[in-house]
mmCIF file of C-alpha atoms in Angstrom:
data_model
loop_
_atom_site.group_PDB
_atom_site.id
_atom_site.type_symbol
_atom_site.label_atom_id
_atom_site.label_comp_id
_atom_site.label_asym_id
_atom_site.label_seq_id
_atom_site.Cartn_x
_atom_site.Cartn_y
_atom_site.Cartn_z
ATOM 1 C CA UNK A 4 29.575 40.798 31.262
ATOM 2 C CA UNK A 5 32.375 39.266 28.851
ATOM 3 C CA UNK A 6 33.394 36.011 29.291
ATOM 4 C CA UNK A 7 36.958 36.483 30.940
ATOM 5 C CA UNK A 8 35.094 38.657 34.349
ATOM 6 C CA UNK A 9 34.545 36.259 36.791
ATOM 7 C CA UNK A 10 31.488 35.199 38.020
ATOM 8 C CA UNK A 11 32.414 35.311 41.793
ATOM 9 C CA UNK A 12 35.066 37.263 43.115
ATOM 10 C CA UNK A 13 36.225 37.150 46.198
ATOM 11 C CA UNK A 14 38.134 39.745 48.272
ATOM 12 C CA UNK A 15 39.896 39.054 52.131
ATOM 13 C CA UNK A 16 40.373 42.609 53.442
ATOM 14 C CA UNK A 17 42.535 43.047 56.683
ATOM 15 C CA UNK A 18 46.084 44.264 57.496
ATOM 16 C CA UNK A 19 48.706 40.937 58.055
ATOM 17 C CA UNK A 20 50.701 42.918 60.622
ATOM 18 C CA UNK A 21 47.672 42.970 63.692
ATOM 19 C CA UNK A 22 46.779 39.581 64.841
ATOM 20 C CA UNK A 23 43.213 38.693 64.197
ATOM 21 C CA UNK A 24 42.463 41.866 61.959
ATOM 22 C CA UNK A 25 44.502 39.644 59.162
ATOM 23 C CA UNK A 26 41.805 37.191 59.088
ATOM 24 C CA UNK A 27 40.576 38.019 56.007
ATOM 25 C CA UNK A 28 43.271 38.622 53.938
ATOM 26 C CA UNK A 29 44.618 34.821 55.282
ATOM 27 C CA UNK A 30 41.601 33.287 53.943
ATOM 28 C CA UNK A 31 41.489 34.901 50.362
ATOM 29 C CA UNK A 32 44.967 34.032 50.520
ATOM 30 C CA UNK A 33 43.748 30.101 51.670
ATOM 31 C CA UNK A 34 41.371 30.303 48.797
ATOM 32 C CA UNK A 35 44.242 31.533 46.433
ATOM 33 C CA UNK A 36 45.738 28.271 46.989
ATOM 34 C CA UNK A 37 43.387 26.040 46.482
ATOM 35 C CA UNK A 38 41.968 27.722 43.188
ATOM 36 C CA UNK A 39 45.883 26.517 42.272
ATOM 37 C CA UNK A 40 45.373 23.423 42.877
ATOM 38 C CA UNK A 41 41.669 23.021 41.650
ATOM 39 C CA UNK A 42 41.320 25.831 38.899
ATOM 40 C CA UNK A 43 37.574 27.368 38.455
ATOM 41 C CA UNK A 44 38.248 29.660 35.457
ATOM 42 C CA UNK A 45 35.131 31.854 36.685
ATOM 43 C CA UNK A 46 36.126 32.364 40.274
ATOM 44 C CA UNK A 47 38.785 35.048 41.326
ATOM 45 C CA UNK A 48 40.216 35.520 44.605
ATOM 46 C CA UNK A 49 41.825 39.145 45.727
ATOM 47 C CA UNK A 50 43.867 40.180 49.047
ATOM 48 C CA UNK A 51 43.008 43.966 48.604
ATOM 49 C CA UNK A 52 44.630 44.321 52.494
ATOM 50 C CA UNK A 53 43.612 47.927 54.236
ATOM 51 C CA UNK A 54 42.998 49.605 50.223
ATOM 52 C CA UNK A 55 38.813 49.861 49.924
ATOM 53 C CA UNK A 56 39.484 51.631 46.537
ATOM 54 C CA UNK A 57 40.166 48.381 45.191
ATOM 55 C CA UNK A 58 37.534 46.656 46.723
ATOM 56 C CA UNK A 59 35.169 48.980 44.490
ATOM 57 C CA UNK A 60 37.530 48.075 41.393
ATOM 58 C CA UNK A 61 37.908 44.417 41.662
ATOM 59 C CA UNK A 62 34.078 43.603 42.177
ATOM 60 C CA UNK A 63 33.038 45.618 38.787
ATOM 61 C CA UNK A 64 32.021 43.089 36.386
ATOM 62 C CA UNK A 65 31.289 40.274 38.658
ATOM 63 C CA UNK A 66 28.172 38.524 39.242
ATOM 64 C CA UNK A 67 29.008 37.769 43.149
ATOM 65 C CA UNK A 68 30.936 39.297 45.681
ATOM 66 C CA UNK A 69 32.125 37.924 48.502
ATOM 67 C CA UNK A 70 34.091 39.771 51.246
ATOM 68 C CA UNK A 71 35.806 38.240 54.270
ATOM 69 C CA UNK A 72 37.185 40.581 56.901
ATOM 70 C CA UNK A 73 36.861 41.278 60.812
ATOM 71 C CA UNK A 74 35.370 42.890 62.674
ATOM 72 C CA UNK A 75 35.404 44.844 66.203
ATOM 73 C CA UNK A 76 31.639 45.074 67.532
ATOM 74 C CA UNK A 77 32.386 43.117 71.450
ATOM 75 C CA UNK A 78 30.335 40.096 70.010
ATOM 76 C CA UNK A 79 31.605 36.989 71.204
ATOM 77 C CA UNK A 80 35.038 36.390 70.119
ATOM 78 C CA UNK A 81 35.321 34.400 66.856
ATOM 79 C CA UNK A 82 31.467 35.117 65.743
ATOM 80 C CA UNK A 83 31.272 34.967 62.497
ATOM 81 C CA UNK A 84 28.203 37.112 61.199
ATOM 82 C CA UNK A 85 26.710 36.147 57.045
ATOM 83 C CA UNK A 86 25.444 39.593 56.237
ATOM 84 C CA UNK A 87 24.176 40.798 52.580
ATOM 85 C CA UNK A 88 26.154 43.496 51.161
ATOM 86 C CA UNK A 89 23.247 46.177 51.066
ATOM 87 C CA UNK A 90 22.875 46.166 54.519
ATOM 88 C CA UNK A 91 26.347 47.126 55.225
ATOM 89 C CA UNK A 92 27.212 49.818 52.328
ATOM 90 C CA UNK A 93 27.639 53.495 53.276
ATOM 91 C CA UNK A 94 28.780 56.308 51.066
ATOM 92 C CA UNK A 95 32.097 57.727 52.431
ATOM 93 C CA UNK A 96 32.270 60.981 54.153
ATOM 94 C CA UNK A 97 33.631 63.874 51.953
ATOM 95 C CA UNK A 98 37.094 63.947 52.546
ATOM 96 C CA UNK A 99 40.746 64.010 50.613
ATOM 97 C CA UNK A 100 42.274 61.336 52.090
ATOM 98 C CA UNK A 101 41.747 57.957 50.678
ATOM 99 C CA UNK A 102 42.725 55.983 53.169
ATOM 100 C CA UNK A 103 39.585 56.763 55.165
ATOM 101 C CA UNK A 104 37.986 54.887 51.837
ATOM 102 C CA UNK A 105 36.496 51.171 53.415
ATOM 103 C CA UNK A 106 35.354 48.275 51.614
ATOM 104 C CA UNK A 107 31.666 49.654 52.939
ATOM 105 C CA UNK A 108 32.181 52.549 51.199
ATOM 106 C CA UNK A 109 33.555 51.092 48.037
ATOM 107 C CA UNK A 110 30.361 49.174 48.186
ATOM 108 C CA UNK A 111 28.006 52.405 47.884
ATOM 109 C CA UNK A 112 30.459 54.135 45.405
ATOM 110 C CA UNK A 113 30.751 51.185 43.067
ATOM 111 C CA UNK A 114 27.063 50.483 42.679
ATOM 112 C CA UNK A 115 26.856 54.373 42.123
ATOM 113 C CA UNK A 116 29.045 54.588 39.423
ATOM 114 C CA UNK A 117 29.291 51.258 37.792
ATOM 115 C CA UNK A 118 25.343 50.725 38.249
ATOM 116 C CA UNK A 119 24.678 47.344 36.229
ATOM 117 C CA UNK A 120 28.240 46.710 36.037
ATOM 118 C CA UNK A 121 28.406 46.089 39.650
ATOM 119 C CA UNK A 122 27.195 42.927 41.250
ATOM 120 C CA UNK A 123 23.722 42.981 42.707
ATOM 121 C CA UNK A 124 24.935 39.748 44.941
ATOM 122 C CA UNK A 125 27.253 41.011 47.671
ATOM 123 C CA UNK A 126 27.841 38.454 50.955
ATOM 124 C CA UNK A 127 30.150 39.898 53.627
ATOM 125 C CA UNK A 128 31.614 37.272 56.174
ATOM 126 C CA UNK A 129 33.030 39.620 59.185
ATOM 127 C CA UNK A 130 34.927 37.519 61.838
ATOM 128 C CA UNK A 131 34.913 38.853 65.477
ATOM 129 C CA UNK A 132 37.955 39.676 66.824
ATOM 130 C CA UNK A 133 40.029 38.754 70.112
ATOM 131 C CA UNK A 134 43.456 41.124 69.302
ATOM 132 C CA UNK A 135 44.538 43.769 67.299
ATOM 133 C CA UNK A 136 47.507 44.040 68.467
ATOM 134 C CA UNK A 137 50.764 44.320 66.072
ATOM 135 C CA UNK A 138 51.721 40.316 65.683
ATOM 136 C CA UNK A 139 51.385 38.070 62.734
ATOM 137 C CA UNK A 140 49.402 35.200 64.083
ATOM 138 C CA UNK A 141 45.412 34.875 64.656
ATOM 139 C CA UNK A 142 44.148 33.900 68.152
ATOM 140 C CA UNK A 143 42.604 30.081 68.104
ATOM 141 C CA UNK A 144 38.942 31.087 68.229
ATOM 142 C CA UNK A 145 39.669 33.297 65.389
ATOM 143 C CA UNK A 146 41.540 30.598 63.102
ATOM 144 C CA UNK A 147 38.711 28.255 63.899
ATOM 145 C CA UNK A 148 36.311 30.568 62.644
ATOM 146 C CA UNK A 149 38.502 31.389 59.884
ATOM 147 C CA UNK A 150 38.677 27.544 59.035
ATOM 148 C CA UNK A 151 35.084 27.321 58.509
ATOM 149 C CA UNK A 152 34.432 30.669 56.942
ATOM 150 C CA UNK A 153 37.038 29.219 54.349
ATOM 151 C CA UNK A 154 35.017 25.913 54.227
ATOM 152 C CA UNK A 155 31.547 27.511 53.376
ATOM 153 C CA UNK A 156 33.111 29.476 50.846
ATOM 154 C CA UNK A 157 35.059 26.371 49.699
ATOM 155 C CA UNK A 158 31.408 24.849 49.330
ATOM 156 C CA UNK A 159 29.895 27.680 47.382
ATOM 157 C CA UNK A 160 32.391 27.821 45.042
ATOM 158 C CA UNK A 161 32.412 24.233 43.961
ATOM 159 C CA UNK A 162 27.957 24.231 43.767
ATOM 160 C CA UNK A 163 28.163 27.793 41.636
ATOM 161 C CA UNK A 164 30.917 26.580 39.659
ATOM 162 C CA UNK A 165 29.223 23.165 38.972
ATOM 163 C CA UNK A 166 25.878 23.739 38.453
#
């Protein structure tokens, strides 16, 4: 790994234009801001939105990955479920449309192809959902859960950096 890779990256997947599926993308975004405001030079944050190719392009390099997004499964609403990366990766179905191309799959693919070069630490924070309807705001259950999914990772970021 060179020196200007980050350690941890972090990626908020979602799309900003259906309610609670943006949940994701609003906490990279939260983390964006305050890695302004309190700069760790080995910690990046990406909104990679509904585009899994990037997932897989973004995370090459890094020592941790970290992926926020939501999730769909008729848990209870606002859940939030810790899971490790492996358990969650699945190579994509042949097919010639990208778009079908998920941050799961980009998981698979990536360790496939960049083997070494592809972090062997992967934590995926999925956020049950309330609404996916079209609308720009999150349901309360959801921002709460959003608030301390952004707080743990918050917390991680300041022990790996310092230590």
């Amino acid at each position: 790994m060179t020196n200007d890779k980050a350690q941890i990256t972090i990626i908020g997947c979602g799309n900003l234009n259906r309610s609670d599926d943006a949940v994701g993308v609003i906490v990279a975004q939260r983390l964006q801001q305050y890695l302004v405001e309190n700069p760790h030079p080995h910690v990046q944050v990406y909104d990679c939105g509904t585009a899994g190719m990037e997932v897989m392009f973004q995370a090459r390099g890094c020592q941790q990955l970290i992926i926020i997004d939501a999730s769909a499964t008729g848990s209870e609403p606002g859940a939030v479920f810790r899971v490790p990366g492996k358990e969650l990766e699945s190579l994509p179905e042949p097919s010639y449309n990208l778009h079908d191309f998920r941050w799961d799959n980009a998981l698979a693919a990536g360790r496939k192809l960049f083997q070494n070069d592809f972090p062997q630490e992967v934590i995926v924070y999925l956020i049950e959902v309330v609404n996916l309807d079209f609308g720009w705001e999150l349901s309360p259950v959801v921002k709460d859960s959003a608030d301390l999914v952004f707080a743990e990772i918050k917390a991680m970021i300041e022990l790996g950096v310092s230590s």
